[in-house]
XYZ file of C-alpha atoms in Angstrom:
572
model
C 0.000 0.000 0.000
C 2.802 2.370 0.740
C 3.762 2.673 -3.001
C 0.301 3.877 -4.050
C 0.432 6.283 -1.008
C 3.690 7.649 -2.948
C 1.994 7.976 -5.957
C -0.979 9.788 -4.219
C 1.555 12.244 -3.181
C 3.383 12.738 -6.276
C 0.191 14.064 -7.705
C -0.309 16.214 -4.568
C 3.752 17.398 -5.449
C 2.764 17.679 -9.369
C -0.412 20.078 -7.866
C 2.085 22.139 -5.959
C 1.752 20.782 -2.609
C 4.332 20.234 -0.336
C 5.201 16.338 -0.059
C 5.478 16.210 3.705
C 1.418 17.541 4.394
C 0.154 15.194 1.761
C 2.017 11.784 3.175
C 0.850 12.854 6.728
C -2.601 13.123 5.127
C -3.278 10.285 2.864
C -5.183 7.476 3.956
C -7.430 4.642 3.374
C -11.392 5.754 3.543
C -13.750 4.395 6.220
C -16.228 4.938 3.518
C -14.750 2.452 0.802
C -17.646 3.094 -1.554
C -15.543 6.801 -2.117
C -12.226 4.908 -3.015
C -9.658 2.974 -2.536
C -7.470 6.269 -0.957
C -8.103 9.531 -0.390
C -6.163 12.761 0.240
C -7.901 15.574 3.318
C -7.077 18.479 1.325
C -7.601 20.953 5.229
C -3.673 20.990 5.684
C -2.581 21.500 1.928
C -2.207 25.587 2.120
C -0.803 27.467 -0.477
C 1.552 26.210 -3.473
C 4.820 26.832 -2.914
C 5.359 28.522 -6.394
C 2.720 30.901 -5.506
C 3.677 31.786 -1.677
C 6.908 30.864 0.681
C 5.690 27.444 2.603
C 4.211 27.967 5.486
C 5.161 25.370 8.744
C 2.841 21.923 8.501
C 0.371 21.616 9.832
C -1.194 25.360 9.910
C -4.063 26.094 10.817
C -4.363 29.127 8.553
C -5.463 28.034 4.681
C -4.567 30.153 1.859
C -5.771 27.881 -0.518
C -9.242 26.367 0.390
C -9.609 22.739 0.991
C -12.044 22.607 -1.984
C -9.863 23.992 -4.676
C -6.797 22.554 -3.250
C -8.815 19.071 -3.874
C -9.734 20.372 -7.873
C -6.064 21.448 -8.320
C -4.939 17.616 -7.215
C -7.562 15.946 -9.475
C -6.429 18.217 -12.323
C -2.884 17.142 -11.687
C -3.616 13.413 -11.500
C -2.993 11.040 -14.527
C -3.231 7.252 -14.203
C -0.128 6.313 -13.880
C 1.651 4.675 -11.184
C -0.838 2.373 -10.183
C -3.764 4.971 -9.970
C -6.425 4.889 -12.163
C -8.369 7.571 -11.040
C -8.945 10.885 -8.973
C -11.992 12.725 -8.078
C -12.577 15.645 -6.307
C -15.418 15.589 -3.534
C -15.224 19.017 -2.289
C -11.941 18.984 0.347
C -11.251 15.498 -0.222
C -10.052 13.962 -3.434
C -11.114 10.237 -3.903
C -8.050 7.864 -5.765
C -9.071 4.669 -7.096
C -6.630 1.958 -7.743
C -5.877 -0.192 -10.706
C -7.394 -2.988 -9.635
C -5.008 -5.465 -11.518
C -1.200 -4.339 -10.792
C -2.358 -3.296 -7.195
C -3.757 -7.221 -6.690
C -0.628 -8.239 -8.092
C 2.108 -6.345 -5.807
C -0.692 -7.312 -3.227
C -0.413 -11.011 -3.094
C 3.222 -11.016 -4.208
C 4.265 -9.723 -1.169
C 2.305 -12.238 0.950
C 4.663 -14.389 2.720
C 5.925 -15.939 6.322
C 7.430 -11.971 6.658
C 4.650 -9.956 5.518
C 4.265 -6.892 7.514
C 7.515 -7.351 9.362
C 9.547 -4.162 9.172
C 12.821 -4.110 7.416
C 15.116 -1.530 9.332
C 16.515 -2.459 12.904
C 14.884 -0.221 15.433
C 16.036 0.529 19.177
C 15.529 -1.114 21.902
C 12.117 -1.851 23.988
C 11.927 -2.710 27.243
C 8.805 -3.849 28.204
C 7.441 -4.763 32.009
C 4.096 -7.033 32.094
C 2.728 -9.755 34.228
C 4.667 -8.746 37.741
C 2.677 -10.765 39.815
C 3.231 -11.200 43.741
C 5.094 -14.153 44.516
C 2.997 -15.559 47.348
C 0.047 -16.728 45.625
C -0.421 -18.341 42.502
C -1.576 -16.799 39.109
C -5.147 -14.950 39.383
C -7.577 -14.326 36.665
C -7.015 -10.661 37.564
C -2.913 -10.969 36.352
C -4.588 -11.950 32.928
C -4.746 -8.622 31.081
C -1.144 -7.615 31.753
C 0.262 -10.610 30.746
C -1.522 -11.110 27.337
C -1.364 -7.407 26.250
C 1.828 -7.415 27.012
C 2.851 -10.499 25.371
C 1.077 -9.157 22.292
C 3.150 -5.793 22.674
C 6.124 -7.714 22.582
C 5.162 -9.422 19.708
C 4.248 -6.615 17.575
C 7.247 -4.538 18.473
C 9.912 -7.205 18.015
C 8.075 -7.527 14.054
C 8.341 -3.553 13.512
C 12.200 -4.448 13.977
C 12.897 -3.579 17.491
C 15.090 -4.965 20.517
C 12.664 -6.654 22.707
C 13.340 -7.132 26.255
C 9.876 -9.404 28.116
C 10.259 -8.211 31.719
C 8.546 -10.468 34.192
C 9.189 -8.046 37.574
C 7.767 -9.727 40.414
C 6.269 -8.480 43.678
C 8.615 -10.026 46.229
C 9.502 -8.342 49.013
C 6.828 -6.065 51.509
C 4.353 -6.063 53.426
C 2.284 -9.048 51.363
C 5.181 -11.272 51.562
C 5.731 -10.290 55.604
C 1.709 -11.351 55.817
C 2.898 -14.660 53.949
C 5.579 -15.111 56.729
C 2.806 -14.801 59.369
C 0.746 -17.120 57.863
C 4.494 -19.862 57.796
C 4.557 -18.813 61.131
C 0.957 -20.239 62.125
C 0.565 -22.992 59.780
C 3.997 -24.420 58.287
C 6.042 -23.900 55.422
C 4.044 -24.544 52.131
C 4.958 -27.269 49.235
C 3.157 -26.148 46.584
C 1.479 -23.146 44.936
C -2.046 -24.101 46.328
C -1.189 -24.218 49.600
C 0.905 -20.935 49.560
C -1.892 -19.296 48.380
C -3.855 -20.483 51.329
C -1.647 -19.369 53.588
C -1.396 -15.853 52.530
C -5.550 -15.912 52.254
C -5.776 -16.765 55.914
C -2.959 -14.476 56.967
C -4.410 -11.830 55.227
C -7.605 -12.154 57.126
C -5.558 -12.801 60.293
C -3.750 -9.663 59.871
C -6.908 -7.286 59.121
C -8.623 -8.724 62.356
C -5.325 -8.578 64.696
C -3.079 -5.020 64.359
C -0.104 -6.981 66.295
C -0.153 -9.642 63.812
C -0.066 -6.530 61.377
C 2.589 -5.403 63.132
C 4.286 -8.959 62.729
C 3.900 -8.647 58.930
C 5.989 -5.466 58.805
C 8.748 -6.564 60.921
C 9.009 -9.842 58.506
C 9.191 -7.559 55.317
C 12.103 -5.682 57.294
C 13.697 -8.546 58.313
C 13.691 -9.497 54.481
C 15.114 -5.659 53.574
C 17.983 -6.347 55.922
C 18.954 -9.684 55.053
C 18.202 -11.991 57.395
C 18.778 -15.235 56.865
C 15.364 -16.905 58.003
C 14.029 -14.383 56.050
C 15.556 -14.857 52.693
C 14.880 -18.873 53.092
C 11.598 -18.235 53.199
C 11.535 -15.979 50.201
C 13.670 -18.041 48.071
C 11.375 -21.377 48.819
C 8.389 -19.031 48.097
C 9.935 -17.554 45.050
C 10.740 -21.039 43.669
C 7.258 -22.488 44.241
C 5.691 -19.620 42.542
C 7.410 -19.535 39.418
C 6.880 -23.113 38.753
C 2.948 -22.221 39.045
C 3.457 -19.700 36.901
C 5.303 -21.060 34.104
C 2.487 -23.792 34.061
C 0.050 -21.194 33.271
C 2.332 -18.808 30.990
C 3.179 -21.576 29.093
C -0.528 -22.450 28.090
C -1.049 -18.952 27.306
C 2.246 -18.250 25.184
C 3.697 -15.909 27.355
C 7.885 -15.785 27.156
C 9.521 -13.376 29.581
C 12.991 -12.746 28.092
C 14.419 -11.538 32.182
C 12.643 -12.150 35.037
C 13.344 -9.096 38.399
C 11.697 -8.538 41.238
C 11.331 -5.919 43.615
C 13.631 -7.740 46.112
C 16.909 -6.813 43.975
C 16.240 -3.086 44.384
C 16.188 -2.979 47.963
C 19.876 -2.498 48.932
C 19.759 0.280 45.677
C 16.623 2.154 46.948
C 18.045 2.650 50.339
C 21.060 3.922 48.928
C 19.098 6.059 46.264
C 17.387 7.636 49.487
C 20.404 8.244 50.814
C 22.012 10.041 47.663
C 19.366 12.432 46.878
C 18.875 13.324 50.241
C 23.033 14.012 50.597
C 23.001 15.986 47.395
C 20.201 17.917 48.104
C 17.818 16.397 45.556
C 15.677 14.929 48.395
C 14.153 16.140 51.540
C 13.363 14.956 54.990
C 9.616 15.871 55.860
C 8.148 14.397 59.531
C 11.152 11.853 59.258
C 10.330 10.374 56.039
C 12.614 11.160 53.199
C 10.428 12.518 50.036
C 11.477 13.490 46.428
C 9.539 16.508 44.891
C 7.740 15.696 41.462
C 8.256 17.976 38.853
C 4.783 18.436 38.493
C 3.634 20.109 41.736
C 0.010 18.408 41.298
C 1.384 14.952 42.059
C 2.990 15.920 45.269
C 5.922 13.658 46.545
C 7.553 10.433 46.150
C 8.046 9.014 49.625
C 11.334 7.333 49.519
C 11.936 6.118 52.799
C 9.539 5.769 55.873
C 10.046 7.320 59.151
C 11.335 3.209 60.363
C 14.113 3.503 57.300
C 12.137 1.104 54.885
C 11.908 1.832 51.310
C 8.441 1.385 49.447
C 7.758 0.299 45.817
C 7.838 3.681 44.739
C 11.520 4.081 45.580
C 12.717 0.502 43.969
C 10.516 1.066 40.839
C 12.732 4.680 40.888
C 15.703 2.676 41.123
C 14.542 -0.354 38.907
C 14.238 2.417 35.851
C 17.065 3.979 36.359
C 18.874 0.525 36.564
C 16.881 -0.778 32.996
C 18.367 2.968 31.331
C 21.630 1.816 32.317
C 21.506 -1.928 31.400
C 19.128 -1.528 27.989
C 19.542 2.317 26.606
C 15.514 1.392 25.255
C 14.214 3.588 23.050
C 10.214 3.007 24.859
C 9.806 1.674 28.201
C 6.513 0.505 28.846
C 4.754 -0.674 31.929
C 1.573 -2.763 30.934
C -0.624 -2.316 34.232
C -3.989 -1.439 35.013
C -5.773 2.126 35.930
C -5.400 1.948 39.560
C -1.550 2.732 39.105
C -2.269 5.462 36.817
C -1.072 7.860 39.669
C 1.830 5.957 40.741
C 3.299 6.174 37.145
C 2.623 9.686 36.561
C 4.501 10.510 39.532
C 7.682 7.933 39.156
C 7.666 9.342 35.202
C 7.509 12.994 37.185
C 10.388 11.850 39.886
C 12.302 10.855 37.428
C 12.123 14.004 35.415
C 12.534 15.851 38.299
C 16.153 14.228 38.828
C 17.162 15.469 35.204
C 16.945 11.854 33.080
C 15.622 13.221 30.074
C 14.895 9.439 28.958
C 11.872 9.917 31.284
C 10.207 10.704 27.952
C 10.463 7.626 26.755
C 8.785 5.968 29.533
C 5.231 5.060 29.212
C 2.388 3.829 31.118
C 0.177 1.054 29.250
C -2.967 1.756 30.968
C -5.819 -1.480 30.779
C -8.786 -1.432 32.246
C -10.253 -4.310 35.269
C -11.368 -7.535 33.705
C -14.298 -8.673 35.807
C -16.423 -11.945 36.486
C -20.033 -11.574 36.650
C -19.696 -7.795 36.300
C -17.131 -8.035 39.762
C -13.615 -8.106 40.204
C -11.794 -10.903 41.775
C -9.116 -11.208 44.537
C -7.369 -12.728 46.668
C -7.390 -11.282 49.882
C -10.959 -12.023 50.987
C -10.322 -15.519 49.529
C -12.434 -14.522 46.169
C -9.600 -14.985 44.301
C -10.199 -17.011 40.893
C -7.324 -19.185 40.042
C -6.009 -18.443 36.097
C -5.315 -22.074 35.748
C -8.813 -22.834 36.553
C -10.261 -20.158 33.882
C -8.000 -21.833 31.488
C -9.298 -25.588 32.152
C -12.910 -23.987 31.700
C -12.029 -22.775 28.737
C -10.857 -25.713 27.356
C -13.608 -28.074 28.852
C -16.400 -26.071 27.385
C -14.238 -25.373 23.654
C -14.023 -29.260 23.903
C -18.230 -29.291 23.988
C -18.097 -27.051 21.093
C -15.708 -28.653 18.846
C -17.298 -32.074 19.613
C -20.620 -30.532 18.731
C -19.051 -29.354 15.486
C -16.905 -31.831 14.327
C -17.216 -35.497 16.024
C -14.752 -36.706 14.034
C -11.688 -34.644 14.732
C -8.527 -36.281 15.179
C -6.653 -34.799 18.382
C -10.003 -33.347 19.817
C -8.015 -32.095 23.030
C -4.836 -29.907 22.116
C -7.246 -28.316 19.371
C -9.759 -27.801 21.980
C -7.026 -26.636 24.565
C -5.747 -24.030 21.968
C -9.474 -22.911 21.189
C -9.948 -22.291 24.626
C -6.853 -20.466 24.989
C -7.349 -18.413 22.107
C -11.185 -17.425 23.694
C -9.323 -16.066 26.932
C -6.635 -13.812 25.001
C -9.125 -12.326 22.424
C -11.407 -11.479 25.076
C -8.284 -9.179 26.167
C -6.416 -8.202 23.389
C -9.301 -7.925 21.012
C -10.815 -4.573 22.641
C -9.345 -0.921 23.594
C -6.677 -1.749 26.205
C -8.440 0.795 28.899
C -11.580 -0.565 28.151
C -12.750 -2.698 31.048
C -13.853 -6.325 29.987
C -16.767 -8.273 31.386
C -15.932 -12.125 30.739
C -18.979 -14.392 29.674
C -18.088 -17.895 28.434
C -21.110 -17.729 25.852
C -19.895 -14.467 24.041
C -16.109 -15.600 24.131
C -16.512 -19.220 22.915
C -18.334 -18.005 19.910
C -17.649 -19.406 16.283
C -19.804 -16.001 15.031
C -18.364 -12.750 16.008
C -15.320 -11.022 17.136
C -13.960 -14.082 18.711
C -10.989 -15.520 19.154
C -12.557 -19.048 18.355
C -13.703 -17.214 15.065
C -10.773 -16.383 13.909
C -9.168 -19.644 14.356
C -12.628 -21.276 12.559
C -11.930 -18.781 9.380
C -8.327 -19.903 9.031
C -8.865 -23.807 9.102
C -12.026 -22.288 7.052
C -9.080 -21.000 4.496
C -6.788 -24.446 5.068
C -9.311 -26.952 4.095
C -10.065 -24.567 0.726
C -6.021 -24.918 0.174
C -6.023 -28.867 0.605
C -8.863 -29.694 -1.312
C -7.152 -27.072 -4.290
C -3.892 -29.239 -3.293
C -2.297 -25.932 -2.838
C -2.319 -21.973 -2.798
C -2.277 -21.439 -6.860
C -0.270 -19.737 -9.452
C -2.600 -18.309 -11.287
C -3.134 -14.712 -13.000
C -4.055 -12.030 -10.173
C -5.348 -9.741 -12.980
C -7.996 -12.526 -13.470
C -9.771 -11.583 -9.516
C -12.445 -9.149 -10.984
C -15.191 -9.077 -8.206
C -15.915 -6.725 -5.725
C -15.727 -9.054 -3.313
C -11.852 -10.265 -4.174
C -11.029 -6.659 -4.580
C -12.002 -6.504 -1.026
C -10.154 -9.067 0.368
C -6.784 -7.540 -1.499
C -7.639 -4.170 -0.252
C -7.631 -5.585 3.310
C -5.052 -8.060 2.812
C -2.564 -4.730 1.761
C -4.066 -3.002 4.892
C -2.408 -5.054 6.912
C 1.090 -3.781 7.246
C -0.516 -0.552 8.461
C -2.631 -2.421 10.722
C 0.421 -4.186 12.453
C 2.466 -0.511 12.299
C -0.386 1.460 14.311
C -1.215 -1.128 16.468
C 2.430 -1.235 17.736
C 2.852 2.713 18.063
C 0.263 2.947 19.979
C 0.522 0.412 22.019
C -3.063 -0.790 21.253
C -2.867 -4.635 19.840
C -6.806 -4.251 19.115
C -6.058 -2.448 16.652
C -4.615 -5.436 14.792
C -7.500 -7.604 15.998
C -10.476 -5.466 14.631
C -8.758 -5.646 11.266
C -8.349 -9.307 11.297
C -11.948 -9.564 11.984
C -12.540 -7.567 9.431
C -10.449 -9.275 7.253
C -12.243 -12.897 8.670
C -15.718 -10.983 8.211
C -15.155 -10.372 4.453
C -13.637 -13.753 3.575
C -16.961 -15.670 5.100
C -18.743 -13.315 2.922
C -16.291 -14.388 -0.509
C -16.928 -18.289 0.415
C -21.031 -18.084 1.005
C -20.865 -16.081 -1.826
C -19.233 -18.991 -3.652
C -21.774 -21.790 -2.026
C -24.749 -19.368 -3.766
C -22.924 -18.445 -7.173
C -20.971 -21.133 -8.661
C -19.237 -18.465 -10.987
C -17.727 -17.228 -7.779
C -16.433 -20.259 -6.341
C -12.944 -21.201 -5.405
C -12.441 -24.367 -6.711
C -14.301 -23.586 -10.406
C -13.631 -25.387 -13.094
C -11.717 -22.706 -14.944
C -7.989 -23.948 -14.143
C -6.867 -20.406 -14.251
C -9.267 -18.789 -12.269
C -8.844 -21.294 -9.539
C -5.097 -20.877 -9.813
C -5.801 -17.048 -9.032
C -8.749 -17.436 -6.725
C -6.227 -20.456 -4.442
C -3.038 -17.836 -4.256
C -6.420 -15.166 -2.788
C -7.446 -18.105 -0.379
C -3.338 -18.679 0.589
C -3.042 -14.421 1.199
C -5.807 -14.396 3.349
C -4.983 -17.595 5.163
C -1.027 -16.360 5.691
C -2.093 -12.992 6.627
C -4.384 -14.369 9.384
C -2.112 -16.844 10.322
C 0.366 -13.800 11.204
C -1.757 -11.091 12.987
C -3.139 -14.153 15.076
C 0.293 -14.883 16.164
C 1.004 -12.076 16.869
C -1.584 -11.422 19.014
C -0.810 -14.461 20.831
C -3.295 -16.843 19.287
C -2.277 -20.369 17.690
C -4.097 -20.740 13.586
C -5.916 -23.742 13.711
C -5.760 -25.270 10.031
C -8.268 -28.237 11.598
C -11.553 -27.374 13.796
């Protein structure tokens, strides 16, 4: 698509225009009726024969948007791929020749398509971070498969990707943990943790002493005691093996896994440093750091007792990843209740003069809820992610026996399937939009589903197996409005993946699959209907050309659904 965007502004050049306004403007209709581009004429301004260019964008037009868009008609010729230009007032409408566009289309199909070809910077970026003393919980979903998706579209747009798995594992939840050791015994497994920190949790709300307790245990871990870090390293050891179970179901591949408890020793001294040079202050005994935006008030750096808090280890943490990784984006995928937190660390951190505080960036997602409620652990509501996965897979394995009896390996198919409900359900919508999960509406082979989407690529495979392949045939032969759909979205794509990794928003990339899915169902009922517009015709050459369609679509969903996380089913 990129090419035809150049010639769009070539004409836009040819008219007078500057070339910078007209790439910026250029873009695909929502309207597709209109065209297959068109160019917002608002930004144009003045020719540069006539007038000295004035600075993009401006708001103040010489030339008005509707004879800008007559003077860019006038100048088009079709050439270059275009084949026509019409002027609708401030707009002008391009329409594509249909055959060398399908052509450069599907020829660029392939196991790459969409991946960028210039090596970008580096991206660090921090998702899952669950607490160590309980297992995973529905409510660490979000995080993890948004930002395993993130990671996945960013390392394709050709940058350094670093995973970051940075666990909670050091105050006052783990000192409640210890409580609960203390009371109980030691825990074997991830189940039984977990029930210790439930009932030491409750123990601690009813009891302030025990309260008390906690916080001298998360000190005792700050100053390395030795009981203490036994403790944390046999908790820290059972948890990750609970989580990799559940990561590994869901696809999700931290490159380095952190935790809080390595920052200690550096937060204290951070305190210490900014409060010697003058950076810091002491206020009622607690050392504080001044954000740069008055609004957010301070970072408290140190309690009155000499503990740090998160807020000074995540300080240290990002100063420690600008030192290791030089990343070009940071990104911390968490929900909305630490929007504050992260506008003030982003705000410390400017404060202390790192200009790379720019780069940082909060990935805001909204609360995924059960039965319109959120889940957790500390009243004992919490909702195991393991046991949202089995669900999943139990009631996909209804649905694909329902649909197909006969299906050979019936359980990893139905295992993916389920899998690929529970990360849809996520990555499919807005990031900060909060998400109510209902098994009917997720599980659905009709909709914007993950299930779907999987059904419409083994939809695509069988087409390929029973045309014993993805053709060689004539592109110039795919005529119909429906096929010049499908190669309009199938070029789309590239754009799709580019937007949805700047900003940071992998639904983006999902609604056009779905859209891409959408229109492909419509090609093959049209085909059941009309046997002129069936795949596998009897016209050799057509079929050649209508198979390498069927193999664009079927590699192009095959790679968005990747990257989102999601397996491609070829059998359902």
């Amino acid at each position: 698509m990129d090419a035809f965007r150049e010639a769009v502004v070539r004409v836009a050049v040819k008219a007078g225009y500057d070339a910078e306004a007209a790439r910026e403007a250029v873009t695909v209709p929502k309207e597709r009726d209109r065209g297959d581009l068109t160019l917002p004429c608002f930004r144009l301004g003045k020719p540069p024969h006539d007038v000295a260019p004035l600075p993009l964008p401006c708001s103040r037009l010489v030339t008005p948007p509707p004879e800008a868009g007559k003077r860019v008609a006038e100048a088009s010729e079709a050439d270059a791929g275009l084949a026509s230009a019409e002027a609708a007032g401030p707009f002008v409408n391009f329409r594509l020749d249909r055959a060398g566009f399908t052509k450069r289309t599907l020829a660029a199909v392939g196991p790459d398509y969409g991946r960028a070809r210039e090596t970008r910077g580096s991206v660090v970026i921090d998702y899952g971070s669950p607490n160590i003393a309980k297992p995973l919980l529905f409510h660490h979903l979000r995080s993890a498969v948004i930002g395993q998706a993130l990671c996945n579209l960013h390392r394709w747009s050709g940058y350094e990707v670093t995973g970051l798995n940075y666990l909670g594992d050091v105050g006052t939840a783990f000192g409640k943990l210890m409580v609960g050791i203390e009371k109980h015994g030691e825990a074997g497994d991830a189940d039984t943790l977990n029930a210790r920190y439930v009932e030491a949790a409750r123990m601690c709300a009813d009891d302030p002493a025990l309260m008390d307790r906690a916080r001298e245990w998360a000190k005792r871990l700050e100053d390395d005691d030795p009981e203490a870090l036994r403790l944390w390293k046999r908790a820290r050891e059972i948890s990750l093996k609970g989580f990799a179970e559940v990561y590994d179901w869901l696809g999700i591949r931290h490159d380095v896994v952190d935790g809080e408890q390595m920052y200690v020793k550096r937060a204290a001294a951070l305190a210490d440093d900014l409060l010697d040079k003058g950076k810091a202050r002491v206020s009622e005994g607690a050392v504080v750091l001044d954000a740069s935006d008055e609004a957010l008030g301070v970072l408290l750096l140190k309690k009155s007792d000499g503990a740090t808090l998160y807020q000074t280890r995540d300080l240290a943490a990002a100063i420690d990843r600008w030192e290791r990784f030089r990343f070009e984006r940071m990104l911390y995928v968490t929900d909305i209740a630490q929007e504050h937190h992260f506008k003030q660390l982003f705000s410390g951190l400017s404060a202390l003069g790192f200009e790379w505080a720019a780069r940082c960036r909060h990935v805001i997602f909204g609360q995924v809820l059960m039965g319109g409620k959120r889940t957790a652990t500390r009243e004992g509501r919490g909702v195991l992610l393991h046991d949202v996965l089995e669900e999943g897979r139990r009631r996909a394995l209804e649905v694909v026996e329902q649909k197909n009896p006969d299906l050979d390996d019936k359980e990893r198919i139905a295992r993916s399937v389920g899998a690929a409900a529970v990360i849809f359900s996520d990555v499919g919508y807005p990031v900060r939009k909060n998400i109510n999960f209902d098994w009917e509406e997720i599980l659905s082979f009709d909709g914007r589903t993950g299930p779907y989407l999987q059904y419409v690529h083994a939809s695509a495979s069988s087409i390929l197996r029973k045309g014993e392949g993805s053709g060689d045939g004539d592109p110039g032969l795919l005529e119909h409005d429906l096929e010049w759909d499908l190669v309009r979205r199938i070029a789309e794509f590239p754009d799709a993946v580019a937007r949805a990794c700047e900003e940071c928003e992998p639904s983006l990339l999902a609604g056009h699959l779905y859209e891409l899915g959408r229109e492909f169902r419509s090609y093959h009922t049209a085909g059941a209907r009309d046997p002129g517009l069936r795949v596998l015709t009897e016209d050799s050459g057509l079929r050649a050309a209508r198979l390498g369609l069927v193999g664009a679509v079927r590699q192009t969903l095959a790679t968005g659904l990747t990257l989102l996380g999601i397996e491609p089913l070829d059998v359902m």
